[in-house]
Coordinates of C-alpha atoms (C1' of nucleotides) in Angstrom, one line a residue:
Chain A
M1 CA 91.1 96.7 99.7
A2 CA 91.8 96.8 96.0
N3 CA 95.4 97.7 96.1
Q4 CA 97.9 98.3 93.4
A5 CA 98.6 96.6 90.0
A6 CA 96.4 95.2 87.3
T7 CA 92.9 93.9 87.5
M8 CA 92.0 92.7 84.1
T9 CA 94.6 94.2 81.9
N10 CA 98.3 93.8 82.0
Q11 CA 99.0 97.5 82.6
T12 CA 99.3 99.7 85.6
A13 CA 96.5 101.9 86.6
T14 CA 98.6 104.9 85.7
S15 CA 99.3 103.7 82.2
R16 CA 95.7 102.9 81.6
I17 CA 94.8 106.4 82.4
T18 CA 97.5 108.0 80.4
G19 CA 96.8 105.7 77.5
D20 CA 93.1 106.6 77.5
I21 CA 93.7 110.3 77.6
R22 CA 96.5 110.2 75.1
K23 CA 94.2 108.4 72.7
K24 CA 91.5 111.1 73.2
I25 CA 94.0 113.8 72.5
Q26 CA 95.3 112.1 69.4
N27 CA 92.0 111.4 67.9
G28 CA 90.8 114.9 68.6
E29 CA 88.2 114.1 71.1
L30 CA 90.2 116.4 73.4
G31 CA 91.3 119.3 71.2
P32 CA 94.0 121.8 71.9
G33 CA 93.0 123.9 74.9
A34 CA 90.4 121.4 76.1
L35 CA 90.1 121.1 79.8
L36 CA 91.2 117.7 81.2
P37 CA 89.4 116.0 84.0
S38 CA 90.7 117.2 87.4
E39 CA 92.7 115.0 89.6
P40 CA 89.9 114.1 92.0
E41 CA 87.6 113.6 89.1
L42 CA 89.9 111.2 87.4
A43 CA 90.5 109.4 90.7
R44 CA 86.8 108.8 91.1
E45 CA 86.4 107.8 87.4
Y46 CA 89.1 105.2 87.6
A47 CA 88.6 104.3 91.2
V48 CA 92.2 105.1 92.1
S49 CA 93.8 107.5 94.6
R50 CA 94.3 111.1 93.8
Q51 CA 98.1 110.5 93.8
T52 CA 97.7 107.9 91.0
A53 CA 95.6 110.2 88.9
R54 CA 98.1 112.9 89.4
T55 CA 101.0 110.7 88.4
A56 CA 99.2 109.8 85.2
L57 CA 98.5 113.5 84.3
Q58 CA 102.1 114.4 85.1
T59 CA 103.3 111.7 82.7
L60 CA 101.3 113.5 79.9
E61 CA 102.9 116.8 81.0
R62 CA 106.4 115.3 80.7
E63 CA 105.5 114.1 77.2
G64 CA 104.5 117.7 76.3
L65 CA 100.9 116.8 75.5
V66 CA 99.4 118.6 78.5
T67 CA 100.0 121.9 80.2
V68 CA 99.2 122.5 83.8
R69 CA 97.8 125.9 84.8
A70 CA 98.4 125.9 88.5
R71 CA 95.2 125.7 90.6
R72 CA 93.0 126.1 87.5
G73 CA 93.3 122.7 85.8
R74 CA 95.1 121.0 83.0
I75 CA 94.5 121.6 79.4
V76 CA 95.6 119.9 76.2
R77 CA 98.7 121.7 75.1
V78 CA 98.3 124.3 72.4
P79 CA 101.6 124.0 70.6
P80 CA 103.0 127.5 70.1
R81 CA 104.1 128.5 66.7
R82 CA 107.7 127.6 66.1
A83 CA 109.9 130.5 65.0
V84 CA 112.1 129.5 62.2
R85 CA 115.8 130.2 62.6
S86 CA 117.4 129.6 59.2
S87 CA 121.0 129.2 58.3
D88 CA 120.2 131.7 55.4
R89 CA 120.9 134.4 58.0
H90 CA 124.6 133.5 58.1
Q91 CA 125.1 134.7 54.6
E92 CA 122.7 137.6 55.0
E93 CA 124.5 138.8 58.1
K94 CA 127.8 138.7 56.2
D95 CA 126.3 140.6 53.3
R96 CA 125.0 143.2 55.7
A97 CA 128.4 143.9 57.1
M98 CA 129.5 145.4 53.8
L99 CA 126.6 147.9 53.6
P100 CA 127.2 151.6 54.3
A101 CA 126.6 152.4 58.0
H102 CA 123.0 153.8 57.7
E103 CA 121.8 150.8 55.7
R104 CA 123.5 148.4 58.2
K105 CA 121.5 150.1 60.9
E106 CA 118.2 149.9 59.0
V107 CA 118.6 146.3 58.0
G108 CA 119.9 145.4 61.4
E109 CA 116.7 146.7 62.9
A110 CA 114.5 144.8 60.6
E111 CA 116.2 141.4 60.7
T112 CA 118.7 140.1 63.1
N113 CA 119.7 137.2 65.3
F114 CA 119.2 134.2 63.1
G115 CA 115.9 135.1 61.6
M116 CA 114.0 137.0 64.3
S117 CA 112.8 140.5 63.8
I118 CA 114.4 142.9 66.2
A119 CA 111.0 144.6 66.6
D120 CA 109.9 141.5 68.4
Q121 CA 112.8 141.4 70.7
Q122 CA 114.5 143.3 73.5
F123 CA 118.2 142.8 73.8
A124 CA 120.5 143.0 76.6
A125 CA 124.3 142.5 76.2
A126 CA 127.1 142.0 78.7
Y127 CA 130.7 141.8 77.8
D128 CA 133.6 140.6 79.9
V129 CA 137.0 139.0 79.5
I130 CA 137.6 135.5 80.8
I131 CA 140.4 132.9 80.7
A132 CA 139.9 130.0 78.4
T133 CA 138.8 126.8 80.2
E134 CA 139.9 123.5 78.9
E135 CA 136.7 123.0 77.0
L136 CA 136.7 126.4 75.4
A137 CA 140.4 126.3 74.6
R138 CA 139.9 123.0 72.7
A139 CA 136.8 124.4 70.9
L140 CA 138.6 127.6 69.9
N141 CA 141.9 125.9 69.2
V142 CA 143.8 128.2 71.5
D143 CA 146.0 127.6 74.5
L144 CA 144.6 127.0 77.9
G145 CA 144.3 130.3 79.8
T146 CA 144.1 132.5 76.7
A147 CA 142.1 135.6 77.2
L148 CA 138.7 135.5 75.7
L149 CA 136.1 138.2 75.0
R150 CA 132.9 136.8 76.4
R151 CA 129.7 138.3 75.2
K152 CA 126.3 137.4 76.6
W153 CA 123.0 138.3 75.1
V154 CA 119.5 137.9 76.3
S155 CA 116.6 138.6 74.0
T156 CA 113.1 139.0 75.4
D157 CA 109.7 139.2 73.7
P158 CA 108.5 142.6 74.9
K159 CA 104.9 141.6 74.6
T160 CA 105.0 138.5 76.7
E161 CA 108.1 139.4 78.7
R162 CA 109.3 135.9 78.0
L163 CA 112.8 134.9 77.1
L164 CA 113.3 134.3 73.4
S165 CA 117.0 133.3 73.4
T166 CA 120.1 133.4 75.4
S167 CA 123.5 133.1 74.0
V168 CA 127.1 133.4 74.9
S169 CA 129.9 134.1 72.5
Y170 CA 133.6 133.7 72.9
I171 CA 136.3 135.3 70.8
P172 CA 140.1 135.2 71.5
K173 CA 140.7 138.7 72.8
S174 CA 143.9 139.0 70.7
L175 CA 141.8 138.9 67.6
V176 CA 139.8 142.0 68.4
D177 CA 142.2 143.9 70.6
S178 CA 143.1 146.2 67.7
N179 CA 139.7 147.9 67.9
P180 CA 138.9 148.9 71.5
A181 CA 135.4 149.7 70.5
L182 CA 134.7 146.0 70.2
L183 CA 135.4 145.5 73.8
D184 CA 132.7 147.9 75.0
Q185 CA 129.3 146.5 75.5
G186 CA 128.0 150.0 75.5
N187 CA 128.3 149.9 71.7
E188 CA 125.6 147.2 71.4
P189 CA 123.6 146.7 69.3
W190 CA 126.5 147.0 66.8
P191 CA 125.1 148.0 63.4
G192 CA 125.8 145.2 61.1
G193 CA 126.4 142.6 63.8
T194 CA 129.4 140.5 64.7
M195 CA 130.4 140.1 61.1
H196 CA 130.9 143.9 60.8
Q197 CA 132.7 144.0 64.1
L198 CA 135.1 141.4 62.8
F199 CA 135.5 143.3 59.6
T200 CA 136.9 146.3 61.5
V201 CA 139.7 144.1 62.7
G202 CA 140.3 142.6 59.3
I203 CA 138.6 139.3 59.8
E204 CA 136.3 137.7 57.3
I205 CA 134.2 134.6 58.3
M206 CA 134.2 132.1 55.5
R207 CA 132.5 129.1 57.0
I208 CA 130.0 128.5 59.8
V209 CA 129.4 125.2 61.5
D210 CA 126.3 124.8 63.6
E211 CA 126.3 121.9 66.1
V212 CA 122.8 121.1 67.4
T213 CA 121.6 118.8 70.1
A214 CA 119.0 119.0 72.9
R215 CA 118.6 118.4 76.6
M216 CA 116.1 119.1 79.3
P217 CA 116.3 122.4 81.0
T218 CA 117.2 122.5 84.7
S219 CA 114.4 123.6 86.9
A220 CA 116.1 127.0 87.1
E221 CA 116.2 127.3 83.3
A222 CA 112.7 126.1 83.0
Q223 CA 111.6 128.8 85.3
A224 CA 113.6 131.5 83.6
W225 CA 112.3 130.5 80.2
E226 CA 108.8 130.0 81.6
M227 CA 108.8 126.7 79.8
P228 CA 106.0 124.2 80.6
S229 CA 107.4 120.9 81.8
G230 CA 108.0 118.4 79.0
I231 CA 109.7 120.9 76.7
P232 CA 113.4 120.4 75.8
L233 CA 116.0 123.0 75.1
L234 CA 117.6 123.0 71.7
I235 CA 121.3 123.6 72.3
C236 CA 123.2 125.2 69.4
R237 CA 126.9 125.9 69.1
R238 CA 127.9 128.0 66.2
I239 CA 131.5 128.0 65.2
S240 CA 132.9 130.6 62.8
F241 CA 136.0 130.1 60.7
D242 CA 137.9 132.4 58.6
A243 CA 139.5 131.7 55.2
D244 CA 142.5 130.0 56.8
G245 CA 140.3 127.7 58.7
R246 CA 141.1 129.5 61.9
T247 CA 138.4 129.3 64.6
I248 CA 137.3 132.9 65.2
E249 CA 134.3 132.7 67.4
I250 CA 132.1 130.1 69.1
S251 CA 128.6 131.0 70.2
D252 CA 126.4 128.8 72.4
A253 CA 122.7 129.4 72.4
G254 CA 119.7 127.7 73.8
Y255 CA 116.1 127.8 72.5
P256 CA 112.9 126.3 73.9
A257 CA 112.1 123.5 71.4
D258 CA 108.4 124.2 71.4
R259 CA 108.9 127.7 70.0
T260 CA 111.8 127.1 67.7
Q261 CA 112.6 125.4 64.5
L262 CA 116.1 125.4 63.1
R263 CA 116.4 125.3 59.4
F264 CA 119.6 124.4 57.5
I265 CA 120.0 124.6 53.8
T266 CA 122.5 122.5 51.9
P267 CA 122.9 123.3 48.2
L268 CA 124.4 120.4 46.3
K269 CA 126.8 120.5 43.4
P270 CA 125.3 119.2 40.1
W271 CA 126.3 115.8 38.9
P272 CA 128.9 115.9 36.1
T273 CA 127.3 115.7 32.7
P274 CA 127.8 112.3 30.9
A275 CA 130.7 113.8 29.0
E276 CA 132.5 114.7 32.1
R277 CA 131.9 111.5 33.8
I278 CA 134.7 108.9 34.2
D279 CA 132.9 105.6 34.7
Chain B
M1 CA 103.3 116.3 113.1
A2 CA 105.8 118.2 111.0
N3 CA 103.8 118.4 107.8
Q4 CA 104.6 119.9 104.4
A5 CA 106.3 123.1 103.3
A6 CA 109.2 125.1 104.5
T7 CA 110.8 125.2 107.9
M8 CA 113.6 127.7 107.8
T9 CA 114.2 128.2 104.1
N10 CA 111.8 129.4 101.5
Q11 CA 111.9 126.2 99.4
T12 CA 110.0 123.0 99.4
A13 CA 111.5 119.9 100.9
T14 CA 111.8 118.4 97.4
S15 CA 113.7 121.4 95.9
R16 CA 116.1 121.4 98.9
I17 CA 116.9 117.8 98.2
T18 CA 117.3 118.2 94.4
G19 CA 119.3 121.4 94.9
D20 CA 121.7 119.7 97.3
I21 CA 122.2 116.7 95.0
R22 CA 122.5 118.8 91.9
K23 CA 125.2 120.8 93.5
K24 CA 127.1 117.7 94.4
I25 CA 126.9 116.4 90.9
Q26 CA 128.0 119.7 89.4
N27 CA 131.0 120.2 91.6
G28 CA 132.1 116.6 91.1
E29 CA 131.5 115.3 94.6
L30 CA 129.2 112.8 92.9
G31 CA 130.9 111.8 89.7
P32 CA 129.4 110.1 86.7
G33 CA 128.4 106.6 87.7
A34 CA 128.3 107.4 91.4
L35 CA 125.5 105.7 93.3
L36 CA 123.0 108.1 94.8
P37 CA 121.4 107.7 98.2
S38 CA 118.5 105.3 98.0
E39 CA 114.9 106.6 98.5
P40 CA 114.6 105.4 102.1
E41 CA 118.1 106.7 102.9
L42 CA 117.3 110.1 101.6
A43 CA 114.0 110.1 103.4
R44 CA 115.8 109.5 106.7
E45 CA 118.5 112.0 106.0
Y46 CA 116.1 114.8 105.3
A47 CA 113.4 113.6 107.6
V48 CA 110.8 113.4 104.9
S49 CA 108.6 110.6 103.6
R50 CA 109.8 108.2 101.0
Q51 CA 107.5 109.7 98.4
T52 CA 109.1 113.1 98.9
A53 CA 112.6 111.7 98.5
R54 CA 111.4 109.8 95.4
T55 CA 109.9 112.9 93.9
A56 CA 113.2 114.8 94.3
L57 CA 115.1 112.0 92.6
Q58 CA 112.6 111.9 89.8
T59 CA 113.1 115.6 89.2
L60 CA 116.8 114.9 88.6
E61 CA 115.9 112.1 86.3
R62 CA 113.7 114.4 84.3
E63 CA 116.6 116.9 84.0
G64 CA 118.7 114.1 82.6
L65 CA 121.2 114.2 85.4
V66 CA 120.4 110.9 87.0
T67 CA 119.6 107.5 85.6
V68 CA 117.5 104.9 87.5
R69 CA 118.4 101.3 87.3
A70 CA 115.3 99.6 88.4
R71 CA 115.6 97.9 91.8
R72 CA 119.3 98.5 91.9
G73 CA 119.5 102.2 92.7
R74 CA 120.1 105.5 91.0
I75 CA 123.4 106.7 89.6
V76 CA 124.7 109.9 88.2
R77 CA 124.2 109.8 84.5
V78 CA 127.2 108.9 82.4
P79 CA 126.6 111.0 79.3
P80 CA 127.0 108.7 76.2
R81 CA 129.2 109.9 73.4
R82 CA 127.2 111.8 70.8
A83 CA 127.4 110.4 67.3
V84 CA 127.8 113.3 64.9
R85 CA 125.5 113.4 61.9
S86 CA 126.9 115.9 59.5
S87 CA 125.3 117.7 56.6
D88 CA 128.4 116.8 54.7
R89 CA 126.8 113.5 54.0
H90 CA 124.3 115.1 51.8
Q91 CA 126.9 115.9 49.2
E92 CA 128.7 112.7 49.7
E93 CA 125.6 110.6 49.2
K94 CA 125.0 112.5 46.0
D95 CA 128.5 111.9 44.8
R96 CA 128.2 108.3 45.6
A97 CA 125.2 107.9 43.3
M98 CA 127.4 108.5 40.3
L99 CA 129.9 105.8 41.1
P100 CA 129.9 102.5 39.3
A101 CA 127.8 99.8 40.9
H102 CA 130.5 97.9 42.7
E103 CA 131.9 101.1 44.2
R104 CA 128.5 102.3 45.2
K105 CA 128.1 99.1 47.1
E106 CA 131.5 99.3 48.9
V107 CA 131.2 102.9 49.9
G108 CA 127.6 102.4 50.9
E109 CA 128.7 99.7 53.3
A110 CA 131.3 101.9 54.8
E111 CA 129.4 105.1 55.2
T112 CA 125.7 105.7 55.1
N113 CA 122.8 107.2 56.8
F114 CA 123.9 110.7 57.6
G115 CA 127.3 109.8 59.0
M116 CA 127.0 106.5 60.7
S117 CA 129.0 103.5 59.6
I118 CA 126.8 100.7 58.3
A119 CA 129.0 98.2 60.1
D120 CA 127.6 99.6 63.3
Q121 CA 124.0 99.3 62.2
Q122 CA 121.4 96.8 61.3
F123 CA 118.8 98.1 58.9
A124 CA 115.2 97.1 58.4
A125 CA 113.1 98.7 55.7
A126 CA 109.4 98.6 54.9
Y127 CA 107.7 100.2 51.9
D128 CA 104.1 100.9 51.3
V129 CA 101.9 103.3 49.4
I130 CA 99.7 105.7 51.2
I131 CA 97.4 108.6 50.4
A132 CA 98.7 112.0 51.2
T133 CA 97.3 113.5 54.3
E134 CA 96.8 117.3 54.5
E135 CA 100.1 117.8 56.3
L136 CA 102.0 115.7 53.9
A137 CA 100.3 117.2 50.8
R138 CA 101.3 120.6 52.0
A139 CA 104.9 119.6 52.8
L140 CA 105.3 117.9 49.4
N141 CA 103.4 120.5 47.5
V142 CA 101.0 118.0 46.0
D143 CA 97.2 117.6 46.0
L144 CA 95.4 116.0 48.9
G145 CA 95.0 112.3 48.3
T146 CA 98.0 111.9 46.0
A147 CA 99.6 108.5 46.2
L148 CA 102.9 108.5 48.1
L149 CA 105.6 105.9 48.4
R150 CA 106.2 105.6 52.1
R151 CA 109.5 104.0 53.2
K152 CA 110.2 103.3 56.8
W153 CA 113.7 102.5 58.1
V154 CA 114.9 101.3 61.4
S155 CA 118.5 101.0 62.3
T156 CA 119.8 99.1 65.3
D157 CA 123.1 98.8 66.9
P158 CA 123.8 95.1 66.7
K159 CA 126.0 95.2 69.8
T160 CA 123.6 96.8 72.2
E161 CA 120.5 95.9 70.2
R162 CA 119.4 99.4 70.8
L163 CA 117.6 101.6 68.2
L164 CA 119.9 104.1 66.5
S165 CA 117.4 105.9 64.3
T166 CA 114.0 105.5 62.8
S167 CA 112.9 107.4 59.8
V168 CA 110.0 107.7 57.4
S169 CA 110.4 109.0 53.9
Y170 CA 107.6 110.1 51.5
I171 CA 107.9 110.4 47.8
P172 CA 105.1 111.1 45.3
K173 CA 104.6 107.7 43.7
S174 CA 104.3 109.3 40.3
L175 CA 107.9 110.4 40.4
V176 CA 109.3 106.9 40.9
D177 CA 106.6 104.8 39.1
S178 CA 108.7 104.5 35.9
N179 CA 111.1 102.2 37.7
P180 CA 109.1 99.4 39.5
A181 CA 112.3 98.2 41.3
L182 CA 112.0 101.3 43.4
L183 CA 108.7 100.2 44.8
D184 CA 110.1 97.0 46.2
Q185 CA 111.5 97.0 49.7
G186 CA 113.2 93.7 48.9
N187 CA 115.8 95.7 47.0
E188 CA 117.0 97.4 50.2
P189 CA 119.6 98.3 51.0
W190 CA 119.9 100.0 47.6
P191 CA 123.5 100.5 46.6
G192 CA 124.1 104.2 46.4
G193 CA 121.1 105.1 48.5
T194 CA 118.1 107.3 47.7
M195 CA 120.1 109.6 45.5
H196 CA 120.9 106.7 43.1
Q197 CA 117.3 105.5 43.2
L198 CA 116.2 108.9 42.1
F199 CA 118.9 108.9 39.4
T200 CA 117.3 105.9 37.8
V201 CA 114.1 107.9 37.3
G202 CA 115.9 110.9 36.0
I203 CA 115.7 113.0 39.2
E204 CA 118.7 115.0 40.6
I205 CA 118.5 116.5 44.1
M206 CA 120.0 120.0 44.1
R207 CA 119.1 121.3 47.5
I208 CA 118.4 119.8 50.9
V209 CA 116.7 121.6 53.7
D210 CA 116.9 120.2 57.2
E211 CA 114.4 121.3 59.7
V212 CA 115.3 120.5 63.3
T213 CA 113.4 120.7 66.5
A214 CA 113.0 118.5 69.6
R215 CA 110.3 117.1 71.8
M216 CA 110.0 114.6 74.5
P217 CA 109.4 111.0 73.5
T218 CA 106.1 109.3 74.3
S219 CA 106.4 106.6 76.8
A220 CA 106.1 104.1 74.0
E221 CA 109.0 105.8 72.1
A222 CA 111.1 106.0 75.2
Q223 CA 110.6 102.3 75.7
A224 CA 111.4 101.4 72.1
W225 CA 114.6 103.6 72.2
E226 CA 115.5 102.4 75.6
M227 CA 115.9 106.0 76.5
P228 CA 116.4 106.9 80.1
S229 CA 113.8 109.5 81.2
G230 CA 114.9 113.1 80.8
I231 CA 116.3 112.6 77.3
P232 CA 114.6 114.5 74.4
L233 CA 114.2 113.3 70.9
L234 CA 115.7 115.4 68.1
I235 CA 113.2 115.6 65.3
C236 CA 114.6 116.2 61.9
R237 CA 112.7 116.7 58.6
R238 CA 114.8 116.6 55.6
I239 CA 113.3 118.0 52.4
S240 CA 114.9 117.3 49.1
F241 CA 114.4 119.6 46.1
D242 CA 115.4 119.2 42.4
A243 CA 116.8 121.9 40.1
D244 CA 113.3 123.2 39.4
G245 CA 112.6 123.7 43.1
R246 CA 110.2 120.8 43.0
T247 CA 109.8 118.9 46.3
I248 CA 110.9 115.4 45.7
E249 CA 111.1 113.7 49.1
I250 CA 110.6 114.5 52.7
S251 CA 112.1 112.3 55.4
D252 CA 111.2 112.5 59.1
A253 CA 113.7 111.1 61.5
G254 CA 114.1 111.0 65.3
Y255 CA 117.3 110.7 67.2
P256 CA 117.8 110.4 71.0
A257 CA 119.4 113.7 71.9
D258 CA 121.9 112.2 74.3
R259 CA 123.5 110.1 71.6
T260 CA 123.3 112.5 68.7
Q261 CA 124.8 115.7 67.6
L262 CA 123.7 117.3 64.3
R263 CA 126.3 119.3 62.4
F264 CA 125.5 121.7 59.6
I265 CA 128.0 123.5 57.6
T266 CA 127.4 126.8 55.9
P267 CA 130.1 128.0 53.5
L268 CA 129.9 131.8 53.0
K269 CA 130.6 133.7 49.8
P270 CA 133.6 136.0 50.0
W271 CA 133.1 139.7 50.4
P272 CA 133.6 141.7 47.2
T273 CA 137.0 143.1 46.9
P274 CA 137.2 146.9 47.4
A275 CA 137.3 147.3 43.6
E276 CA 134.0 145.4 43.2
R277 CA 132.3 147.2 46.0
I278 CA 129.7 149.8 45.2
D279 CA 129.7 152.0 48.3
Chain C
dG1 C1' 83.1 129.1 99.2
dA2 C1' 83.9 125.3 96.2
dG3 C1' 87.3 123.5 93.4
dT4 C1' 92.0 123.1 91.7
dG5 C1' 96.7 121.8 91.8
dG6 C1' 101.1 121.7 95.1
dT7 C1' 103.0 119.4 98.6
dC8 C1' 103.5 116.0 102.0
dT9 C1' 102.9 111.8 105.2
dA10 C1' 102.8 107.0 106.7
dG11 C1' 101.8 103.4 105.7
dA12 C1' 101.4 99.0 102.1
dC13 C1' 102.5 95.0 98.7
dC14 C1' 105.2 93.8 94.7
dA15 C1' 109.1 92.2 91.6
dC16 C1' 113.5 92.2 91.3
dT17 C1' 118.7 92.5 92.5
dG18 C1' 122.5 91.5 95.0
dT19 C1' 125.0 88.6 98.4
Chain D
dC1 C1' 117.9 87.2 102.6
dA2 C1' 117.8 92.4 103.0
dG3 C1' 117.5 96.2 100.0
dT4 C1' 115.9 98.7 96.1
dG5 C1' 112.8 100.9 93.1
dG6 C1' 107.6 100.5 91.2
dT7 C1' 103.1 101.2 92.4
dC8 C1' 99.3 102.5 95.1
dT9 C1' 96.2 104.2 99.1
dA10 C1' 93.9 107.5 102.0
dG11 C1' 94.3 110.7 104.2
dA12 C1' 96.1 116.0 105.1
dC13 C1' 97.0 121.3 104.8
dC14 C1' 98.0 125.0 101.7
dA15 C1' 97.6 128.9 98.2
dC16 C1' 95.3 130.1 94.7
dT17 C1' 91.4 130.8 91.0
dC18 C1' 86.9 131.3 89.7
dC19 C1' 82.3 132.4 90.5

DNA sequence: GAGTGGTCTAGACCACTGT
DNA sequence: CAGTGGTCTAGACCACTCC
């Protein structure tokens, strides 16, 4: 029997199949949404076992090129639009905190959460108080075991019922203790957001640092997010500092990378004019 | 014969195996670097076929928890340190462009490329001129078919011989035509970087926008980067604007997410003092 | 009911690693 | 050399979708 390995080319059967299909996707012969050959079909076409054809198709799934619709077939992935989450919102949220209450409410309903309209989201919040772990203590620059207010948010797209974002925020409890209203998750959504909450306890955020990386979701996360395989999770930690450089809050969020684009804007100081220059 | 599917639990054999191992990794029973059971070993232990054990292990690879060392076994992944690439460098690079030539050179050798020391990198550059595709024309706000200077860089860690970053930059050729030296890749590395190159043709970058997302690498990319499976690629597009809001350059880069952390700093304007406030 | 992917089995040969 | 992962085969039953 013709067993494994190469015949005329140097590649494996699997990589020949993935290569062929990848090419067809890239040159448009298989456009977004196009139905791919089924597993048995591919197996016949390339004279390989179904398992081999399947492996090839799964490779394309892991690359994010192909989506499987269980028991219906595989299609070329239609990349969803990426929602932009811009660092502009940091300043906008801060500005909003100074508006009178009714305006805070209005604006907050139109625009919130790092650039997504609240009309397109359903929020759920849960507060509790925890003890700082080593990692959190280091990140917040507090002692191990310090009491932290932990706030978890989940936002959902009401149309698709899909998760849009989850985030967890940590604030040293001592910073917000003076206003008990801040400890009550029943007050969510707080008009004016976190910046206004902090304002009520005399804290002004002066600098925000966003730390971004990515990783693959666990199977549980992939399921919760309804992420097709082959889509990473963007991992963002936002760290908020006050004027003294004190760490006030850290917030960890995850976003499916196929639906999210992060945007960061860095204004640069002008060059000195020739007269000012020293060289 | 005991065939597929559940026996007493509701899960598949595969998910039972991945679940068990995942738990052991998370609670530290299997620490970083620990050798996992081999495929035949797992198959015996769970009384499944080797293929099933294999599938389970590959699931963990895709989650980035486990690394396979071909023909030697699988180990719990040792997460590499993430190199920080900070948006601070944007301003620093701009400042450097104004230094006298010898200082530009020195500083450029110590610090370059978004926060990595040049001592730890080997660079290769390739320039050519291309015609703007639709996507590039839109991004650069120029007409379709405009001539663009394309510059590709590859940086390599000389110790490990592994890729550190690849990037491609596009500049409308008309903007840099007045200095032919800028069209010659032989002048790389240019002391003072792109900011200084642009300075020689009278262009000052005033704002940089970084757009970040992530995707899985293609198999070719994974091979080139020597990325273990289960590691996404951070995709960054940097867009540089001058004082008139004109798009000067776009630069696309990819970084392996397990070795990279992006950091963006957003200073916030202070709240108006009570006297300045209008409410 | 035909077709699809989801899961699984029980073999096989190979190239390579370690001792 | 025995052991490992890499690849592949030729079956199988299942749950589900689509017509």
